[in-house]
Amino acid sequence: MLRVHFTGSDLANVRLARRPDPLWEIVCSLCRLQTREGALAFGPWRRMAGGLVRQGRAAREVASALSSLVPRAAYFPDFLTPPLENGTTHALRTGIDRVLATPRRRLRHELSLLSATGGRPWAGAELARGDVRALTALGATLSTYHRAFIAPVWNRVDAATATDRALRTRALADGGTQALLDSLRPMAVWEPPVLTVDYPVERDLHLAGRGLLLVPSYFCWRRPITLADSELRPVLIYPVDKTPPSPTHSPTALTRLLGPTRAALLHETATLTCATTSELAGAAGVSVPSASQQLAVLREGGLIASHRDGRRVLHSPTPLGHRLLGDG
């Protein structure tokens, strides 16, 4: 178990990442490549990845190189997933630049920890010395891996994490930070002042006023993860629901979306924060049964995602819905 200890100032400094972190998605996906866990959730992606590895030498080499840095073990180097200074997640290029700027002392220390756990990191000696050519190759390898293995499914990653963020934001709006932490059940249990997280090893993390950044992740599986070094800025990477929000939209379904009621409901899902069916009905000036029917059409068209929360159903726009509204 991981026990995250909060102070009062930590509760005032709990943040939720706006977007998935591409470097954490790379690291988590490498773990998924090396196991058969989550067959339903990751089966299609693994088949795509397997095809890339079999058919292309470049894809095979980058997957092998990075898997040696992120082996199927309890430890991988923290320098592969650096935060930005303001604590938010970053674009891939910015993140890679920060990886390449890792101080030599830290490279040497973390790679030695990896070797001590049985890992044989690719270019380990050169990376540990901060060799420019090795670091440049690492940056290119991360970029190539993301382009081949992550970018083809990024819309799916973005949609799943956007839906999760809407749910967490709703919890925060309804009940504050404690409700946000409560919403992490069953993978984490909030019993003030400690958040107990399902974790492969026994560990205590004292935030000591630094706060906590919550980062939703598509490729994270079952249990949250965090950095190995407790002195680094605290983050908790947690898995999102990977159930597709609706059948893949089709031109026929999108055509059905035309009309004032559905347009109003779609607009209100973007205006309100993860709204219920009743709230949307009131905002659009229609009955609840009518709103429920029209929301189903929007969901079938891939423009909103719906999630049951007890007796309520909460709705939020998907990235496609945002784009249709001109929001992204």
mmCIF file of C-alpha atoms in Angstrom:
data_model
loop_
_atom_site.group_PDB
_atom_site.id
_atom_site.type_symbol
_atom_site.label_atom_id
_atom_site.label_comp_id
_atom_site.label_asym_id
_atom_site.label_seq_id
_atom_site.Cartn_x
_atom_site.Cartn_y
_atom_site.Cartn_z
ATOM 1 C CA MET A 1 0.000 0.000 0.000
ATOM 2 C CA LEU A 2 1.006 3.607 -0.622
ATOM 3 C CA ARG A 3 -0.033 5.997 2.131
ATOM 4 C CA VAL A 4 -0.052 9.649 1.037
ATOM 5 C CA HIS A 5 0.014 11.937 4.078
ATOM 6 C CA PHE A 6 -1.633 15.367 3.719
ATOM 7 C CA THR A 7 -1.350 18.536 5.749
ATOM 8 C CA GLY A 8 -3.893 21.359 5.597
ATOM 9 C CA SER A 9 -1.779 23.230 3.062
ATOM 10 C CA ASP A 10 -1.567 20.090 0.904
ATOM 11 C CA LEU A 11 -5.364 19.904 0.705
ATOM 12 C CA ALA A 12 -5.376 23.468 -0.572
ATOM 13 C CA ASN A 13 -2.841 22.508 -3.250
ATOM 14 C CA VAL A 14 -4.374 19.412 -4.861
ATOM 15 C CA ARG A 15 -4.458 19.884 -8.627
ATOM 16 C CA LEU A 16 -5.877 17.944 -11.555
ATOM 17 C CA ALA A 17 -3.885 17.812 -14.805
ATOM 18 C CA ARG A 18 -5.686 19.302 -17.768
ATOM 19 C CA ARG A 19 -4.472 16.711 -20.249
ATOM 20 C CA PRO A 20 -2.835 13.277 -20.239
ATOM 21 C CA ASP A 21 0.946 13.419 -19.996
ATOM 22 C CA PRO A 22 2.526 11.944 -23.168
ATOM 23 C CA LEU A 23 5.649 10.747 -21.333
ATOM 24 C CA TRP A 24 3.627 8.936 -18.666
ATOM 25 C CA GLU A 25 1.556 7.385 -21.472
ATOM 26 C CA ILE A 26 4.782 6.161 -23.085
ATOM 27 C CA VAL A 27 6.043 4.658 -19.813
ATOM 28 C CA CYS A 28 2.713 3.035 -18.922
ATOM 29 C CA SER A 29 2.251 1.674 -22.453
ATOM 30 C CA LEU A 30 5.688 0.037 -22.273
ATOM 31 C CA CYS A 31 4.486 -1.805 -19.165
ATOM 32 C CA ARG A 32 1.364 -2.901 -21.041
ATOM 33 C CA LEU A 33 3.493 -4.227 -23.907
ATOM 34 C CA GLN A 34 5.339 -6.553 -21.538
ATOM 35 C CA THR A 35 2.303 -8.201 -19.946
ATOM 36 C CA ARG A 36 -1.063 -9.579 -20.983
ATOM 37 C CA GLU A 37 -2.960 -7.620 -18.343
ATOM 38 C CA GLY A 38 -6.090 -5.833 -19.496
ATOM 39 C CA ALA A 39 -6.786 -8.016 -22.509
ATOM 40 C CA LEU A 40 -10.131 -6.354 -23.259
ATOM 41 C CA ALA A 41 -8.886 -2.813 -22.741
ATOM 42 C CA PHE A 42 -5.539 -3.133 -24.521
ATOM 43 C CA GLY A 43 -5.962 -6.120 -26.844
ATOM 44 C CA PRO A 44 -6.563 -4.089 -30.038
ATOM 45 C CA TRP A 45 -3.672 -1.749 -29.226
ATOM 46 C CA ARG A 46 -1.336 -4.680 -28.487
ATOM 47 C CA ARG A 47 -2.240 -6.251 -31.832
ATOM 48 C CA MET A 48 -1.443 -2.967 -33.573
ATOM 49 C CA ALA A 49 1.836 -2.673 -31.638
ATOM 50 C CA GLY A 50 2.725 -6.292 -32.378
ATOM 51 C CA GLY A 51 2.201 -5.681 -36.061
ATOM 52 C CA LEU A 52 4.512 -2.670 -35.965
ATOM 53 C CA VAL A 53 7.218 -4.663 -34.171
ATOM 54 C CA ARG A 54 6.987 -7.566 -36.611
ATOM 55 C CA GLN A 55 6.927 -5.441 -39.741
ATOM 56 C CA GLY A 56 9.369 -2.648 -38.997
ATOM 57 C CA ARG A 57 12.905 -2.722 -37.695
ATOM 58 C CA ALA A 58 12.717 0.876 -36.404
ATOM 59 C CA ALA A 59 9.602 0.183 -34.336
ATOM 60 C CA ARG A 60 11.145 -3.018 -32.976
ATOM 61 C CA GLU A 61 14.349 -1.246 -31.969
ATOM 62 C CA VAL A 62 12.682 1.693 -30.194
ATOM 63 C CA ALA A 63 10.312 -0.614 -28.303
ATOM 64 C CA SER A 64 13.218 -2.814 -27.223
ATOM 65 C CA ALA A 65 15.392 0.144 -26.209
ATOM 66 C CA LEU A 66 12.723 1.798 -24.090
ATOM 67 C CA SER A 67 11.559 -1.491 -22.576
ATOM 68 C CA SER A 68 15.071 -1.909 -21.161
ATOM 69 C CA LEU A 69 14.625 1.437 -19.382
ATOM 70 C CA VAL A 70 11.081 0.539 -18.252
ATOM 71 C CA PRO A 71 11.298 -3.187 -17.525
ATOM 72 C CA ARG A 72 8.561 -5.275 -16.021
ATOM 73 C CA ALA A 73 9.713 -4.535 -12.478
ATOM 74 C CA ALA A 74 8.917 -2.357 -9.492
ATOM 75 C CA TYR A 75 11.336 0.405 -10.547
ATOM 76 C CA PHE A 76 11.966 2.593 -13.571
ATOM 77 C CA PRO A 77 13.899 5.903 -13.660
ATOM 78 C CA ASP A 78 11.968 9.002 -12.617
ATOM 79 C CA PHE A 79 13.857 11.182 -15.105
ATOM 80 C CA LEU A 80 11.732 9.679 -17.908
ATOM 81 C CA THR A 81 8.642 11.506 -16.589
ATOM 82 C CA PRO A 82 9.656 15.049 -15.556
ATOM 83 C CA PRO A 83 7.050 17.629 -14.460
ATOM 84 C CA LEU A 84 6.991 21.222 -15.605
ATOM 85 C CA GLU A 85 7.893 23.929 -13.133
ATOM 86 C CA ASN A 86 4.261 25.005 -12.662
ATOM 87 C CA GLY A 87 3.183 21.433 -11.976
ATOM 88 C CA THR A 88 1.036 20.971 -15.075
ATOM 89 C CA THR A 89 1.589 18.291 -17.685
ATOM 90 C CA HIS A 90 3.304 19.135 -20.933
ATOM 91 C CA ALA A 91 3.505 18.611 -24.652
ATOM 92 C CA LEU A 92 5.715 15.779 -25.857
ATOM 93 C CA ARG A 93 8.515 17.989 -27.206
ATOM 94 C CA THR A 94 8.720 20.023 -24.006
ATOM 95 C CA GLY A 95 8.802 16.853 -21.929
ATOM 96 C CA ILE A 96 11.564 15.289 -24.009
ATOM 97 C CA ASP A 97 13.629 18.471 -23.688
ATOM 98 C CA ARG A 98 13.337 18.207 -19.907
ATOM 99 C CA VAL A 99 14.351 14.538 -20.011
ATOM 100 C CA LEU A 100 17.482 15.484 -21.956
ATOM 101 C CA ALA A 101 18.257 18.246 -19.457
ATOM 102 C CA THR A 102 18.441 15.789 -16.521
ATOM 103 C CA PRO A 103 21.591 16.480 -14.441
ATOM 104 C CA ARG A 104 24.342 13.880 -14.798
ATOM 105 C CA ARG A 105 24.321 13.063 -11.075
ATOM 106 C CA ARG A 106 20.647 12.145 -11.252
ATOM 107 C CA LEU A 107 21.098 10.123 -14.441
ATOM 108 C CA ARG A 108 23.901 8.170 -12.810
ATOM 109 C CA HIS A 109 21.962 7.587 -9.584
ATOM 110 C CA GLU A 110 18.694 6.451 -11.180
ATOM 111 C CA LEU A 111 20.332 4.226 -13.776
ATOM 112 C CA SER A 112 22.369 2.578 -11.034
ATOM 113 C CA LEU A 113 19.123 1.892 -9.150
ATOM 114 C CA LEU A 114 17.692 0.331 -12.300
ATOM 115 C CA SER A 115 20.754 -1.876 -12.706
ATOM 116 C CA ALA A 116 20.573 -2.870 -9.040
ATOM 117 C CA THR A 117 17.038 -4.201 -9.575
ATOM 118 C CA GLY A 118 18.248 -6.442 -12.399
ATOM 119 C CA GLY A 119 17.652 -4.088 -15.314
ATOM 120 C CA ARG A 120 20.074 -3.774 -18.222
ATOM 121 C CA PRO A 121 19.263 -0.317 -19.567
ATOM 122 C CA TRP A 122 19.920 0.490 -23.193
ATOM 123 C CA ALA A 123 22.996 2.751 -23.505
ATOM 124 C CA GLY A 124 23.128 2.720 -19.714
ATOM 125 C CA ALA A 125 26.802 3.643 -19.297
ATOM 126 C CA GLU A 126 26.638 6.404 -21.906
ATOM 127 C CA LEU A 127 23.408 7.828 -20.488
ATOM 128 C CA ALA A 128 24.813 7.728 -16.956
ATOM 129 C CA ARG A 129 27.730 9.860 -18.126
ATOM 130 C CA GLY A 130 25.359 12.326 -19.771
ATOM 131 C CA ASP A 131 26.841 11.541 -23.182
ATOM 132 C CA VAL A 132 25.322 13.982 -25.677
ATOM 133 C CA ARG A 133 24.929 11.388 -28.421
ATOM 134 C CA ALA A 134 23.222 8.937 -26.061
ATOM 135 C CA LEU A 135 20.840 11.623 -24.783
ATOM 136 C CA THR A 136 20.048 12.748 -28.326
ATOM 137 C CA ALA A 137 19.341 9.140 -29.287
ATOM 138 C CA LEU A 138 17.062 8.780 -26.255
ATOM 139 C CA GLY A 139 15.102 11.859 -27.298
ATOM 140 C CA ALA A 140 14.707 10.544 -30.839
ATOM 141 C CA THR A 141 13.682 7.124 -29.503
ATOM 142 C CA LEU A 142 10.972 8.621 -27.276
ATOM 143 C CA SER A 143 9.671 10.706 -30.167
ATOM 144 C CA THR A 144 9.661 7.761 -32.600
ATOM 145 C CA TYR A 145 7.935 5.479 -30.100
ATOM 146 C CA HIS A 146 5.203 8.036 -29.443
ATOM 147 C CA ARG A 147 4.636 8.617 -33.156
ATOM 148 C CA ALA A 148 4.387 4.876 -33.917
ATOM 149 C CA PHE A 149 2.672 3.448 -30.828
ATOM 150 C CA ILE A 150 0.800 6.280 -29.082
ATOM 151 C CA ALA A 151 -0.215 8.860 -31.689
ATOM 152 C CA PRO A 152 -2.510 6.442 -33.604
ATOM 153 C CA VAL A 153 -4.700 6.049 -30.493
ATOM 154 C CA TRP A 154 -4.268 9.536 -29.021
ATOM 155 C CA ASN A 155 -7.879 10.531 -29.788
ATOM 156 C CA ARG A 156 -8.993 7.567 -27.676
ATOM 157 C CA VAL A 157 -6.563 8.551 -24.912
ATOM 158 C CA ASP A 158 -7.744 12.155 -25.033
ATOM 159 C CA ALA A 159 -11.433 11.239 -24.989
ATOM 160 C CA ALA A 160 -11.123 8.854 -22.025
ATOM 161 C CA THR A 161 -9.082 11.294 -19.960
ATOM 162 C CA ALA A 162 -11.374 14.220 -20.857
ATOM 163 C CA THR A 163 -14.379 12.260 -19.603
ATOM 164 C CA ASP A 164 -12.550 11.406 -16.395
ATOM 165 C CA ARG A 165 -11.495 15.012 -15.838
ATOM 166 C CA ALA A 166 -15.106 16.146 -16.205
ATOM 167 C CA LEU A 167 -16.179 13.652 -13.520
ATOM 168 C CA ARG A 168 -13.394 14.722 -11.130
ATOM 169 C CA THR A 169 -14.164 18.399 -11.753
ATOM 170 C CA ARG A 170 -17.809 17.744 -10.951
ATOM 171 C CA ALA A 171 -16.815 16.076 -7.672
ATOM 172 C CA LEU A 172 -14.573 19.032 -6.834
ATOM 173 C CA ALA A 173 -17.334 21.531 -7.617
ATOM 174 C CA ASP A 174 -19.898 19.612 -5.555
ATOM 175 C CA GLY A 175 -17.808 18.803 -2.486
ATOM 176 C CA GLY A 176 -14.365 20.354 -2.661
ATOM 177 C CA THR A 177 -10.988 18.650 -2.415
ATOM 178 C CA GLN A 178 -12.205 15.921 -0.061
ATOM 179 C CA ALA A 179 -14.935 14.909 -2.524
ATOM 180 C CA LEU A 180 -12.321 14.871 -5.298
ATOM 181 C CA LEU A 181 -10.135 12.504 -3.284
ATOM 182 C CA ASP A 182 -13.191 10.396 -2.376
ATOM 183 C CA SER A 183 -13.959 10.037 -6.096
ATOM 184 C CA LEU A 184 -10.778 7.965 -6.520
ATOM 185 C CA ARG A 185 -12.378 4.939 -4.835
ATOM 186 C CA PRO A 186 -11.871 1.983 -5.033
ATOM 187 C CA MET A 187 -8.279 2.402 -6.260
ATOM 188 C CA ALA A 188 -7.580 4.902 -3.454
ATOM 189 C CA VAL A 189 -9.370 5.446 -0.142
ATOM 190 C CA TRP A 190 -9.461 8.863 1.515
ATOM 191 C CA GLU A 191 -9.458 8.727 5.319
ATOM 192 C CA PRO A 192 -8.252 12.177 6.430
ATOM 193 C CA PRO A 193 -5.427 13.003 6.521
ATOM 194 C CA VAL A 194 -4.205 9.945 4.578
ATOM 195 C CA LEU A 195 -4.980 8.757 1.056
ATOM 196 C CA THR A 196 -4.353 4.994 0.960
ATOM 197 C CA VAL A 197 -3.561 3.794 -2.537
ATOM 198 C CA ASP A 198 -3.506 0.236 -3.863
ATOM 199 C CA TYR A 199 0.213 -0.205 -4.555
ATOM 200 C CA PRO A 200 2.632 -3.103 -5.126
ATOM 201 C CA VAL A 201 4.929 -2.171 -2.212
ATOM 202 C CA GLU A 202 4.545 -0.712 1.280
ATOM 203 C CA ARG A 203 5.405 2.965 1.203
ATOM 204 C CA ASP A 204 4.640 6.305 2.871
ATOM 205 C CA LEU A 205 4.699 9.587 0.964
ATOM 206 C CA HIS A 206 4.637 12.750 3.085
ATOM 207 C CA LEU A 207 3.551 15.708 0.965
ATOM 208 C CA ALA A 208 4.842 18.216 3.550
ATOM 209 C CA GLY A 209 3.052 21.202 2.030
ATOM 210 C CA ARG A 210 4.022 20.488 -1.583
ATOM 211 C CA GLY A 211 0.515 19.471 -2.639
ATOM 212 C CA LEU A 212 -0.349 16.713 -5.108
ATOM 213 C CA LEU A 213 -0.901 16.675 -8.853
ATOM 214 C CA LEU A 214 -3.434 14.082 -10.045
ATOM 215 C CA VAL A 215 -2.742 12.923 -13.614
ATOM 216 C CA PRO A 216 -5.308 10.757 -15.440
ATOM 217 C CA SER A 217 -3.780 8.090 -17.681
ATOM 218 C CA TYR A 218 -5.183 5.795 -20.341
ATOM 219 C CA PHE A 219 -2.353 3.235 -20.288
ATOM 220 C CA CYS A 220 -2.099 3.096 -16.496
ATOM 221 C CA TRP A 221 -3.742 -0.162 -15.379
ATOM 222 C CA ARG A 222 -5.750 -0.942 -12.230
ATOM 223 C CA ARG A 223 -3.664 0.849 -9.618
ATOM 224 C CA PRO A 224 -2.179 4.360 -9.460
ATOM 225 C CA ILE A 225 1.568 4.923 -9.610
ATOM 226 C CA THR A 226 3.904 7.679 -8.460
ATOM 227 C CA LEU A 227 7.535 8.681 -8.641
ATOM 228 C CA ALA A 228 10.071 6.568 -6.791
ATOM 229 C CA ASP A 229 11.928 9.577 -5.372
ATOM 230 C CA SER A 230 9.871 11.137 -2.571
ATOM 231 C CA GLU A 231 11.896 14.353 -2.824
ATOM 232 C CA LEU A 232 10.520 15.140 -6.287
ATOM 233 C CA ARG A 233 7.298 17.101 -6.809
ATOM 234 C CA PRO A 234 4.497 14.686 -5.785
ATOM 235 C CA VAL A 235 2.277 13.281 -8.532
ATOM 236 C CA LEU A 236 -0.237 10.456 -8.634
ATOM 237 C CA ILE A 237 -0.889 8.862 -12.005
ATOM 238 C CA TYR A 238 -4.204 7.017 -11.951
ATOM 239 C CA PRO A 239 -6.051 4.864 -14.517
ATOM 240 C CA VAL A 240 -9.171 6.143 -16.252
ATOM 241 C CA ASP A 241 -12.166 4.143 -17.409
ATOM 242 C CA LYS A 242 -11.323 2.729 -20.822
ATOM 243 C CA THR A 243 -14.867 1.660 -21.720
ATOM 244 C CA PRO A 244 -15.769 3.324 -25.024
ATOM 245 C CA PRO A 245 -18.391 5.988 -24.292
ATOM 246 C CA SER A 246 -20.462 5.028 -27.305
ATOM 247 C CA PRO A 247 -20.338 3.132 -30.587
ATOM 248 C CA THR A 248 -18.098 4.732 -33.183
ATOM 249 C CA HIS A 249 -19.984 7.607 -34.746
ATOM 250 C CA SER A 250 -21.097 7.347 -38.344
ATOM 251 C CA PRO A 251 -22.166 9.907 -40.962
ATOM 252 C CA THR A 252 -25.769 8.762 -40.484
ATOM 253 C CA ALA A 253 -25.606 9.327 -36.730
ATOM 254 C CA LEU A 254 -24.015 12.741 -37.159
ATOM 255 C CA THR A 255 -26.724 13.763 -39.610
ATOM 256 C CA ARG A 256 -29.329 12.988 -36.944
ATOM 257 C CA LEU A 257 -27.701 15.562 -34.684
ATOM 258 C CA LEU A 258 -29.024 18.483 -36.732
ATOM 259 C CA GLY A 259 -31.796 20.307 -34.923
ATOM 260 C CA PRO A 260 -32.252 23.034 -32.272
ATOM 261 C CA THR A 261 -32.840 20.770 -29.247
ATOM 262 C CA ARG A 262 -29.778 18.616 -29.750
ATOM 263 C CA ALA A 263 -27.669 21.686 -30.551
ATOM 264 C CA ALA A 264 -28.809 23.336 -27.320
ATOM 265 C CA LEU A 265 -28.105 20.226 -25.263
ATOM 266 C CA LEU A 266 -24.632 19.849 -26.766
ATOM 267 C CA HIS A 267 -23.910 23.493 -26.001
ATOM 268 C CA GLU A 268 -25.074 23.076 -22.388
ATOM 269 C CA THR A 269 -22.877 19.992 -21.826
ATOM 270 C CA ALA A 270 -19.898 22.199 -22.671
ATOM 271 C CA THR A 271 -21.155 25.142 -20.588
ATOM 272 C CA LEU A 272 -22.017 23.159 -17.450
ATOM 273 C CA THR A 273 -19.516 20.985 -15.571
ATOM 274 C CA CYS A 274 -20.370 17.316 -16.072
ATOM 275 C CA ALA A 275 -24.105 17.995 -15.888
ATOM 276 C CA THR A 276 -26.920 15.599 -15.030
ATOM 277 C CA THR A 277 -29.781 14.866 -17.417
ATOM 278 C CA SER A 278 -32.138 16.994 -15.300
ATOM 279 C CA GLU A 279 -29.737 19.928 -15.255
ATOM 280 C CA LEU A 280 -29.341 19.800 -19.005
ATOM 281 C CA ALA A 281 -33.078 19.518 -19.531
ATOM 282 C CA GLY A 282 -33.654 22.622 -17.405
ATOM 283 C CA ALA A 283 -30.910 24.578 -19.148
ATOM 284 C CA ALA A 284 -32.224 23.672 -22.617
ATOM 285 C CA GLY A 285 -35.871 24.200 -21.670
ATOM 286 C CA VAL A 286 -37.073 20.681 -22.514
ATOM 287 C CA SER A 287 -38.570 17.841 -20.520
ATOM 288 C CA VAL A 288 -36.309 15.264 -18.856
ATOM 289 C CA PRO A 289 -37.588 12.393 -21.078
ATOM 290 C CA SER A 290 -36.973 14.496 -24.187
ATOM 291 C CA ALA A 291 -33.510 15.475 -22.995
ATOM 292 C CA SER A 292 -32.678 11.835 -22.236
ATOM 293 C CA GLN A 293 -33.713 10.801 -25.741
ATOM 294 C CA GLN A 294 -31.767 13.569 -27.465
ATOM 295 C CA LEU A 295 -28.693 12.995 -25.293
ATOM 296 C CA ALA A 296 -28.736 9.364 -26.417
ATOM 297 C CA VAL A 297 -28.541 10.579 -30.027
ATOM 298 C CA LEU A 298 -25.601 12.841 -29.175
ATOM 299 C CA ARG A 299 -23.911 9.937 -27.423
ATOM 300 C CA GLU A 300 -24.427 7.639 -30.417
ATOM 301 C CA GLY A 301 -22.881 10.335 -32.599
ATOM 302 C CA GLY A 302 -19.751 10.367 -30.451
ATOM 303 C CA LEU A 303 -20.286 13.977 -29.343
ATOM 304 C CA ILE A 304 -20.882 13.409 -25.624
ATOM 305 C CA ALA A 305 -19.835 10.812 -23.081
ATOM 306 C CA SER A 306 -22.145 9.648 -20.276
ATOM 307 C CA HIS A 307 -21.171 8.114 -16.959
ATOM 308 C CA ARG A 308 -23.450 6.716 -14.245
ATOM 309 C CA ASP A 309 -22.757 8.072 -10.764
ATOM 310 C CA GLY A 310 -25.122 6.296 -8.384
ATOM 311 C CA ARG A 311 -28.632 7.228 -9.480
ATOM 312 C CA ARG A 312 -27.423 10.095 -11.640
ATOM 313 C CA VAL A 313 -26.097 10.040 -15.179
ATOM 314 C CA LEU A 314 -23.473 12.726 -15.848
ATOM 315 C CA HIS A 315 -22.754 14.019 -19.341
ATOM 316 C CA SER A 316 -19.779 15.844 -20.844
ATOM 317 C CA PRO A 317 -18.697 16.652 -24.402
ATOM 318 C CA THR A 318 -16.067 14.522 -26.083
ATOM 319 C CA PRO A 319 -13.134 16.152 -27.919
ATOM 320 C CA LEU A 320 -15.164 15.723 -31.128
ATOM 321 C CA GLY A 321 -18.089 17.524 -29.499
ATOM 322 C CA HIS A 322 -15.803 20.357 -28.440
ATOM 323 C CA ARG A 323 -14.434 20.632 -31.969
ATOM 324 C CA LEU A 324 -17.955 20.760 -33.432
ATOM 325 C CA LEU A 325 -18.745 23.618 -31.076
ATOM 326 C CA GLY A 326 -15.553 25.393 -32.078
ATOM 327 C CA ASP A 327 -13.956 24.940 -28.638
ATOM 328 C CA GLY A 328 -10.902 22.975 -29.744
#
